[in-house]
Structures are given as C-alpha cells and as structure tokens.
PDB file of C-alpha atoms in Angstrom:
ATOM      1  CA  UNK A1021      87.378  88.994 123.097  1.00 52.00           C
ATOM      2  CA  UNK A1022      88.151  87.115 120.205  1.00 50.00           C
ATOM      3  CA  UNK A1023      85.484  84.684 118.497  1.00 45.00           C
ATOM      4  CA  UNK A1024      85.355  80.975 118.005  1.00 45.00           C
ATOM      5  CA  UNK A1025      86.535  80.049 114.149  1.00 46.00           C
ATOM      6  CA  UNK A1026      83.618  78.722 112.604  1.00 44.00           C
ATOM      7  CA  UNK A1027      81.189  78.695 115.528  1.00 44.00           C
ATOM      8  CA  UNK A1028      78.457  80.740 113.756  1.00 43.00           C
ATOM      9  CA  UNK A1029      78.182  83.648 116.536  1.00 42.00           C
ATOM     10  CA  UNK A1030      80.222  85.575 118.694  1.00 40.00           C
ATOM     11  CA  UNK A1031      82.138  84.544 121.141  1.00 38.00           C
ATOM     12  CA  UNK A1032      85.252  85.648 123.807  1.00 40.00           C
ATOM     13  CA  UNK A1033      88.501  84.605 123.216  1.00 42.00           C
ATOM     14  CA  UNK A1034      88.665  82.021 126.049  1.00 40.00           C
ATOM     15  CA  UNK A1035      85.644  79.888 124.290  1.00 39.00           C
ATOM     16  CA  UNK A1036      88.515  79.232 121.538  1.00 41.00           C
ATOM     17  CA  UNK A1037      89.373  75.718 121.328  1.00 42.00           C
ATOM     18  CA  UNK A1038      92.336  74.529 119.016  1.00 40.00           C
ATOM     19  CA  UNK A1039      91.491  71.944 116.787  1.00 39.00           C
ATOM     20  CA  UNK A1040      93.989  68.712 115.662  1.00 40.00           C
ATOM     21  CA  UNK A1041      95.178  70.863 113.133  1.00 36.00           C
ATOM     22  CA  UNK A1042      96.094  73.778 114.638  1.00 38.00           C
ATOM     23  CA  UNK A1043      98.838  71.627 117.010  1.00 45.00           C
ATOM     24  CA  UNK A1044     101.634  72.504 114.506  1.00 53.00           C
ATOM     25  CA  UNK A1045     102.265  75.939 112.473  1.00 62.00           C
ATOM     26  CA  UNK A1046      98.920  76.459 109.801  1.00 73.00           C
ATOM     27  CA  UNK A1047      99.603  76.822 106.478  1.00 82.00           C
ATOM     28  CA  UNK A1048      99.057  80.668 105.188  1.00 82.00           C
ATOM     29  CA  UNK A1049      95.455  79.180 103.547  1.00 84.00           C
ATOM     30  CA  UNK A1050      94.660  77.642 106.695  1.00 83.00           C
ATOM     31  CA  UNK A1051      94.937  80.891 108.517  1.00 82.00           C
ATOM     32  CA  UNK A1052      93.092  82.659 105.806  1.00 84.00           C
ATOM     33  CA  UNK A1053      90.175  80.949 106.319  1.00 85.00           C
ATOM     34  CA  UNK A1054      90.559  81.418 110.732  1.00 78.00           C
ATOM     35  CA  UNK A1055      90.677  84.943 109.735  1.00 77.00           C
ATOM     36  CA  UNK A1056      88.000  84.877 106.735  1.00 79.00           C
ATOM     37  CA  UNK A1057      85.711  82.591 109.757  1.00 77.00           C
ATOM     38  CA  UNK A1058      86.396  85.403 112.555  1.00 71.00           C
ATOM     39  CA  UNK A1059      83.438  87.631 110.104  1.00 71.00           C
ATOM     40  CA  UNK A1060      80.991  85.025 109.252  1.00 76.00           C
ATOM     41  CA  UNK A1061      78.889  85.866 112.263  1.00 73.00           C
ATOM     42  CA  UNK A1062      76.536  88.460 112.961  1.00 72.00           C
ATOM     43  CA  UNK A1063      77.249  91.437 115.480  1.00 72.00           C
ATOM     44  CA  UNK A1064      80.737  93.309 116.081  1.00 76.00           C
ATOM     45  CA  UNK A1065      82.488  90.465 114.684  1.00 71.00           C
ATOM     46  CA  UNK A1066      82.291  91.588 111.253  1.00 73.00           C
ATOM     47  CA  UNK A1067      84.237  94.847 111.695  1.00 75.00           C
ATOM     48  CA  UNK A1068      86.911  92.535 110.910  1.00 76.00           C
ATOM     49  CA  UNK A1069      86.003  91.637 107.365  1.00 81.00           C
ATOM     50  CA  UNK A1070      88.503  94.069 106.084  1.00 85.00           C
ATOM     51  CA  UNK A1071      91.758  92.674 107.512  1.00 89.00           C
ATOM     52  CA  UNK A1072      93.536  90.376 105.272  1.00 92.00           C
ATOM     53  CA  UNK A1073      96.539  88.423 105.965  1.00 92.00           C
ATOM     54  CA  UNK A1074      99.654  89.050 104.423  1.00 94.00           C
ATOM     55  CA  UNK A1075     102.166  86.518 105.729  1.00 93.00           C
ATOM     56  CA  UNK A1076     102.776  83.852 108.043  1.00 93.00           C
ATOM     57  CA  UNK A1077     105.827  82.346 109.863  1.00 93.00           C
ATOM     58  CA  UNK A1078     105.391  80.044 113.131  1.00 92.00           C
ATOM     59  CA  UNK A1079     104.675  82.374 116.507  1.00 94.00           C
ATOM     60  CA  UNK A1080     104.316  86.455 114.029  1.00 95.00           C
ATOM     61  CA  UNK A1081     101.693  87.160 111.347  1.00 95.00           C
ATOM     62  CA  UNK A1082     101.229  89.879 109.638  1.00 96.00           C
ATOM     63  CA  UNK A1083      97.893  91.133 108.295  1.00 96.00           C
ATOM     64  CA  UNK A1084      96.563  94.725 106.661  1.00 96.00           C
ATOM     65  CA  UNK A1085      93.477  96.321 106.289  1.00 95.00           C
ATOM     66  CA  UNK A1086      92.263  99.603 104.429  1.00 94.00           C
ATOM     67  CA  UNK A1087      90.662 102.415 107.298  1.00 94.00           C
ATOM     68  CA  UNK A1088      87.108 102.987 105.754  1.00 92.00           C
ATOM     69  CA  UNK A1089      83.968 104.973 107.353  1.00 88.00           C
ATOM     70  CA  UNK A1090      82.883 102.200 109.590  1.00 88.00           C
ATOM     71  CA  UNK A1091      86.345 102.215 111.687  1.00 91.00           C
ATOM     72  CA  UNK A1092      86.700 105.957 112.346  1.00 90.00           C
ATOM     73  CA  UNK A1093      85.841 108.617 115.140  1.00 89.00           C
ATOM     74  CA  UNK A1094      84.913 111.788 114.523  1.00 88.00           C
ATOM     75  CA  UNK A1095      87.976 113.459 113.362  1.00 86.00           C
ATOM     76  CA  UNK A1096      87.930 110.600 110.600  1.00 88.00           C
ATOM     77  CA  UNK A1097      90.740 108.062 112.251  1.00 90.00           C
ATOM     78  CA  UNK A1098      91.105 105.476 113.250  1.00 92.00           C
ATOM     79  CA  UNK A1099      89.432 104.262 116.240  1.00 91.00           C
ATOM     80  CA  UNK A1100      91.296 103.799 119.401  1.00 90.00           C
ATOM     81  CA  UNK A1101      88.412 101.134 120.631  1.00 91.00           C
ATOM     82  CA  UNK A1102      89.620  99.344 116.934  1.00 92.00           C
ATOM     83  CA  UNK A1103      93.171  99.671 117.206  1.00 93.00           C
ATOM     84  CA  UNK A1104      92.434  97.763 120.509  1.00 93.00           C
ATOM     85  CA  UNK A1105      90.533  95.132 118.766  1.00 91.00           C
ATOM     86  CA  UNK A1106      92.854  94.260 116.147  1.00 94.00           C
ATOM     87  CA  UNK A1107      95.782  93.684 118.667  1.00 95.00           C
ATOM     88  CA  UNK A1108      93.297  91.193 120.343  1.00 93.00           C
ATOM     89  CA  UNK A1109      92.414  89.450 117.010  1.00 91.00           C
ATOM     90  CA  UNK A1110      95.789  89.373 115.141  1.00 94.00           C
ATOM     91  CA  UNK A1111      97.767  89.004 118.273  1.00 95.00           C
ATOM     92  CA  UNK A1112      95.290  85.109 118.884  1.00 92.00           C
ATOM     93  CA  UNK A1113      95.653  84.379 115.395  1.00 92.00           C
ATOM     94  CA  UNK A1114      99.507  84.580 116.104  1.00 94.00           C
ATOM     95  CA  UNK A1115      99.184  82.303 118.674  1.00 93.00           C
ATOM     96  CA  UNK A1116      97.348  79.903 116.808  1.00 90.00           C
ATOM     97  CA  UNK A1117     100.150  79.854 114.341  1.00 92.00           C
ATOM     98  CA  UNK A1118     102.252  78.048 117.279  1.00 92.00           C
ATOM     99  CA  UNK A1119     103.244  74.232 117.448  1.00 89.00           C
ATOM    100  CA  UNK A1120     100.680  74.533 120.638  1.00 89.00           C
ATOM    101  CA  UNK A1121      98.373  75.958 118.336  1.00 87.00           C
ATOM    102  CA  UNK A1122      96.148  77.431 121.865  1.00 89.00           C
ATOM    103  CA  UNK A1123      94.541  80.706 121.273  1.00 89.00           C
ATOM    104  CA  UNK A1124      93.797  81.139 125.359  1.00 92.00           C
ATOM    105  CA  UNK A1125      92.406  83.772 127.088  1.00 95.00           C
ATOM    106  CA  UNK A1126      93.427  86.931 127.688  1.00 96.00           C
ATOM    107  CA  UNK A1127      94.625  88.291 130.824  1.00 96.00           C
ATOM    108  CA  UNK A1128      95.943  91.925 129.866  1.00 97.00           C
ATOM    109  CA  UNK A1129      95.840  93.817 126.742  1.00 96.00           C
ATOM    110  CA  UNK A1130      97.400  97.372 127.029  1.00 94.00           C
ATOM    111  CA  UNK A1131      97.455  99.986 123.352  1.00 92.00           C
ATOM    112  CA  UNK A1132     100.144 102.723 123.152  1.00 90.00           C
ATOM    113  CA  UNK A1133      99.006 105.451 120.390  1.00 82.00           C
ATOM    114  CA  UNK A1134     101.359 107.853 119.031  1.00 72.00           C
ATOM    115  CA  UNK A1135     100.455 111.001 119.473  1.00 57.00           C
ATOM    116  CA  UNK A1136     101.401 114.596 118.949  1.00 47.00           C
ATOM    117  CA  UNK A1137     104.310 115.616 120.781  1.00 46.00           C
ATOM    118  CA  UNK A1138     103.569 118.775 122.964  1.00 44.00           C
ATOM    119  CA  UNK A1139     106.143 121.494 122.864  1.00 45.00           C
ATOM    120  CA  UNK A1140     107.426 122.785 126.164  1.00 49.00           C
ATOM    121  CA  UNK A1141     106.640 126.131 127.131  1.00 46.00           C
ATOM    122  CA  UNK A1142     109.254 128.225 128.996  1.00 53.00           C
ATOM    123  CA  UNK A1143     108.050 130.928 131.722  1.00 51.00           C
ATOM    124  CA  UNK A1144     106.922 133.818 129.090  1.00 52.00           C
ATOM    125  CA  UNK A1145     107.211 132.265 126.146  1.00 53.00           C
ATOM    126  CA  UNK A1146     104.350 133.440 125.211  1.00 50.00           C
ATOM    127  CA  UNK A1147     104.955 134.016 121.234  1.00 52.00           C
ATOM    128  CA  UNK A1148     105.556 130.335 120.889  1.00 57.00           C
ATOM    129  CA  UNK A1149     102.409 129.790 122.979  1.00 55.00           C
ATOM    130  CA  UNK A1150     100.295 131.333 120.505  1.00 56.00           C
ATOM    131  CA  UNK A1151     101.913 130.055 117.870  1.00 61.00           C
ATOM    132  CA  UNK A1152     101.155 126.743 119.232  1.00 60.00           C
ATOM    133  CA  UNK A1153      97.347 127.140 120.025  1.00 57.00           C
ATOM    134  CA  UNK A1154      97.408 128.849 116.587  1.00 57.00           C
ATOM    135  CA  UNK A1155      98.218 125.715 114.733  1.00 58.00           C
ATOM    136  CA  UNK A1156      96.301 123.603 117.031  1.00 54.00           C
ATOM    137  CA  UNK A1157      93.369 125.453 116.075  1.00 50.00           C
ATOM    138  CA  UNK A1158      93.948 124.837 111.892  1.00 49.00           C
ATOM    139  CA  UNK A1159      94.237 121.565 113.137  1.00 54.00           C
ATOM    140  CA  UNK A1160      90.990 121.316 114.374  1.00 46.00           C
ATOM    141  CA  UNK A1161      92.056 119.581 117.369  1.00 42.00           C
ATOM    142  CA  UNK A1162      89.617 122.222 119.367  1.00 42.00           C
ATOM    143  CA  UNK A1163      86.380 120.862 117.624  1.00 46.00           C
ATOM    144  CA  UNK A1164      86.947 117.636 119.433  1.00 43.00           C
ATOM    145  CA  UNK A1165      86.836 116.479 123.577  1.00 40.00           C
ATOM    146  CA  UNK A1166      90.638 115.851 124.311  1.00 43.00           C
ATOM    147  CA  UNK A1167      90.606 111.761 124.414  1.00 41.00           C
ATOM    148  CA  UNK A1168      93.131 108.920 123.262  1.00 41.00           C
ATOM    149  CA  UNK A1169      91.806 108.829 120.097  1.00 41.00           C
ATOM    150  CA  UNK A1170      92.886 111.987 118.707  1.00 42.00           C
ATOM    151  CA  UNK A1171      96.158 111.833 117.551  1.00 45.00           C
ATOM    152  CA  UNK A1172      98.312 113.623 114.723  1.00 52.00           C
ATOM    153  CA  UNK A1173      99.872 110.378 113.143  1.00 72.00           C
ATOM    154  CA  UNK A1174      96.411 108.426 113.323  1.00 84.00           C
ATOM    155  CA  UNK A1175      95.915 106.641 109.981  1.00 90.00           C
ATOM    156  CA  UNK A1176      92.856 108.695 108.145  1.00 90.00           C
ATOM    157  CA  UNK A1177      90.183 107.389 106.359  1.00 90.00           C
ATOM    158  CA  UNK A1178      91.467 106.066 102.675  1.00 91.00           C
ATOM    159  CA  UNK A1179      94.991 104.578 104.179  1.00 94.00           C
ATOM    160  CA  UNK A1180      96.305 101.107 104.455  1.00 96.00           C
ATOM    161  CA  UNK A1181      97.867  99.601 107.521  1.00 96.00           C
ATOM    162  CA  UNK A1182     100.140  96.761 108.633  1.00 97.00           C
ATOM    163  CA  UNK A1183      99.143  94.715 111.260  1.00 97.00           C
ATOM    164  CA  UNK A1184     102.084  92.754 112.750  1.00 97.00           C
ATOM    165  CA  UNK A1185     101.822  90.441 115.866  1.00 97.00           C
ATOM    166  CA  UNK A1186     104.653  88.179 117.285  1.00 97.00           C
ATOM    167  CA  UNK A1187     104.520  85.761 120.427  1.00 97.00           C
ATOM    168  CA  UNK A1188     107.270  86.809 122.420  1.00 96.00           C
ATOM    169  CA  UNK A1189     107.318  83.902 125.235  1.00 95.00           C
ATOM    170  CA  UNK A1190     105.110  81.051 125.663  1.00 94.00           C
ATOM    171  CA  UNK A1191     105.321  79.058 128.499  1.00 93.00           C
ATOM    172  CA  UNK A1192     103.118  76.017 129.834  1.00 91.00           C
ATOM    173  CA  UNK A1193     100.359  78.434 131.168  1.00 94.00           C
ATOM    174  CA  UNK A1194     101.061  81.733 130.194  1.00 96.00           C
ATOM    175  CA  UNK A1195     101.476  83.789 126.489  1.00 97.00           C
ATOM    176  CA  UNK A1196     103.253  87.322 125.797  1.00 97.00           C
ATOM    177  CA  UNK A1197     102.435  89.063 122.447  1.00 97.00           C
ATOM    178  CA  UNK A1198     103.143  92.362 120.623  1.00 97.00           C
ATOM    179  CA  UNK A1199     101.650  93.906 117.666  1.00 97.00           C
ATOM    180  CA  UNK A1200     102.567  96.253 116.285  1.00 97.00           C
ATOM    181  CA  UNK A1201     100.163  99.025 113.485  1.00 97.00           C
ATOM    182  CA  UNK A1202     101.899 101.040 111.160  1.00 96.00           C
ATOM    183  CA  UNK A1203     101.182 102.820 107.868  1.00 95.00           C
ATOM    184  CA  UNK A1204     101.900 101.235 104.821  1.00 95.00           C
ATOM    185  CA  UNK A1205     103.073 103.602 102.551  1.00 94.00           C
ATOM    186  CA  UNK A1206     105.503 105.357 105.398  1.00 93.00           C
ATOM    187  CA  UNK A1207     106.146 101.922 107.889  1.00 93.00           C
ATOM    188  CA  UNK A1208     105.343 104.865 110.634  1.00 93.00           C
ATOM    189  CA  UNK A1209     103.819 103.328 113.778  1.00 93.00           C
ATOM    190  CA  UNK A1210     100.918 104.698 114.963  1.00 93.00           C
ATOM    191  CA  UNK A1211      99.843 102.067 117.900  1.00 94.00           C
ATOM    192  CA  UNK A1212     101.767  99.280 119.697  1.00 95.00           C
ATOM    193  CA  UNK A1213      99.975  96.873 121.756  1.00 96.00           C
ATOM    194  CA  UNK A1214     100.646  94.262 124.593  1.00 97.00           C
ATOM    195  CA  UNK A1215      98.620  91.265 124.665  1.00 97.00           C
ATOM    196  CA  UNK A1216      98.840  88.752 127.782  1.00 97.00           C
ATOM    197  CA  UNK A1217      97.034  84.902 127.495  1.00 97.00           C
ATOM    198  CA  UNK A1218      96.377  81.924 129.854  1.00 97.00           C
ATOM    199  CA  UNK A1219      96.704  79.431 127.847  1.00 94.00           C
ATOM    200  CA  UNK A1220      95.240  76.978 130.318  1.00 89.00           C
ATOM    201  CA  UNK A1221      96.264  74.193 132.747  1.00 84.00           C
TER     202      UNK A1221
END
C-alpha cells in the first residue's frame, strides 16, 4: 500500500525495507524527507504531495494537508478511498518513527467516517418525517447514490486537516496503529482508522 522511500516508483507497503537509520526514532527532518520521498514517483503516489508533517515523537506523528480538487468526490469532500490512504501512509510513517524503525506490511486497515446522525422516526410522525426529507433535500444529499463517502462533517474543499497516527502495541511480529483525521480549525473528527502490520519474522 505504501511506497518504498526513495525507490523511484511505486511500490506496496511490504516492499519497505528500514534502513540503518531508521533503527532508532528519526529526527523530524529525517521524516520530512520519508514523507517528501513517498511523491517523487510517478502514478497514485503523488496524491500525497500535499501532506506535510507537523510533529514527531517516537511511535505518533502528526501530519496535515489542505483538501483541494484532486482529493474530492462529487459532493466536493473528501474522499473516502483518500481518507483510507492517508491512514495507510501516516499510520507506516509512524511506525518508522519506532526504535525498530520496520514499516511492515499490512494485514488489516479498517476507516470509520462520521456521518450524519439519522433521527428516529416514531409510528406517525410524519411532520418530523417531512421535515427531515425536507432538509435532506437543501442538503443535496438526493443528487448523490447513498455511499460512505457522503457525510455531513466531511472536510470540504478549501479546509485543512490533522492527520494523527500513534502505534498502539508492537510486538516481535505484529503492529497496532490508529489515526486519527480531524479539522483543524474545529479539532472535529471526521474519520478514525485502524491499521494492522506484520512486521516480519
């Protein structure tokens, strides 16, 4: 999922290998320029030219990136399929900031998006039922297909988010991440994601 630092085309995140360097915590420049060599390849890779990292402490980074055209659906949001994909990046580059320093290979990856909470209707409650669709409609939720990616508290196209990722537990063979994305300006969270490694033998 995640490509090699450096290798000069795309790659999945089990062709990582951790150099010397990465054995102990990387300095914040260091991980800079893992992040900065994630986009210097042709291909999907570069949708992550935007991120930049913020901060660094041993096992959590935390990294944010302005939503522009390119990392939308159609309602002008962001992507579900991206939300996924930065999990998968910032949650490696996490574990690359480990005394281990092995970025591994992942095993499971699930995203939970906020969405819209749906009122519940009571037998003839019909008033609030219209009121409902009524809203929904200025929304414009009905110009779309109902899918994961629609959601209320999505970040639009113009905002900042944070991008925070944390090992949990690393043992000899096996990695547990989170990462969370919220908004900037409010700290709301609008996806949380679980990110399982192997981290080998």
């Amino acid at each position: 999922m995640t490509p090699r630092p450096g290798s000069g085309k795309g790659s999945r995140s089990g062709a990582l290998r951790p150099c010397p360097a990465m054995r102990a915590a990387l300095t914040l420049q260091s991980l800079r320029e893992v992040v900065k060599s994630l986009v210097d390849t042709p291909g999907f890779d570069r949708v992550y030219d935007k991120i930049k990292l913020l901060s660094a402490i041993p096992g959590k980074v935390v990294c944010e990136m302005k939503v522009e055209e390119q990392h939308t659906n159609r309602a002008g949001t962001l992507h579900g399929g991206l939300a996924a994909t930065l999990v998968d990046v910032v949650s490696t580059v996490a574990l690359m900031n480990t005394e281990r320093g092995e970025p591994g290979v992942s095993v499971d990856m699930n995203i939970t998006l906020e969405s819209c909470p749906l009122p519940v209707f009571h037998r003839g409650d019909v008033v609030s039922m219209v009121n409902f669709c009524s809203k929904w409609v200025k929304q414009e939720l009905c110009q779309l297909m109902p899918s994961l990616e629609r959601y209320i508290s999505a970040p639009k196209m113009g905002e900042e988010i944070l991008i925070t990722s944390q090992v949990m537990k690393q043992g000899r063979r096996i990695a547990f991440t989170t990462t969370d994305l919220t908004k900037k300006a409010t700290g709301k969270i609008v996806a949380q994601g679980r990110h399982t490694k192997y981290l080998g033998p």
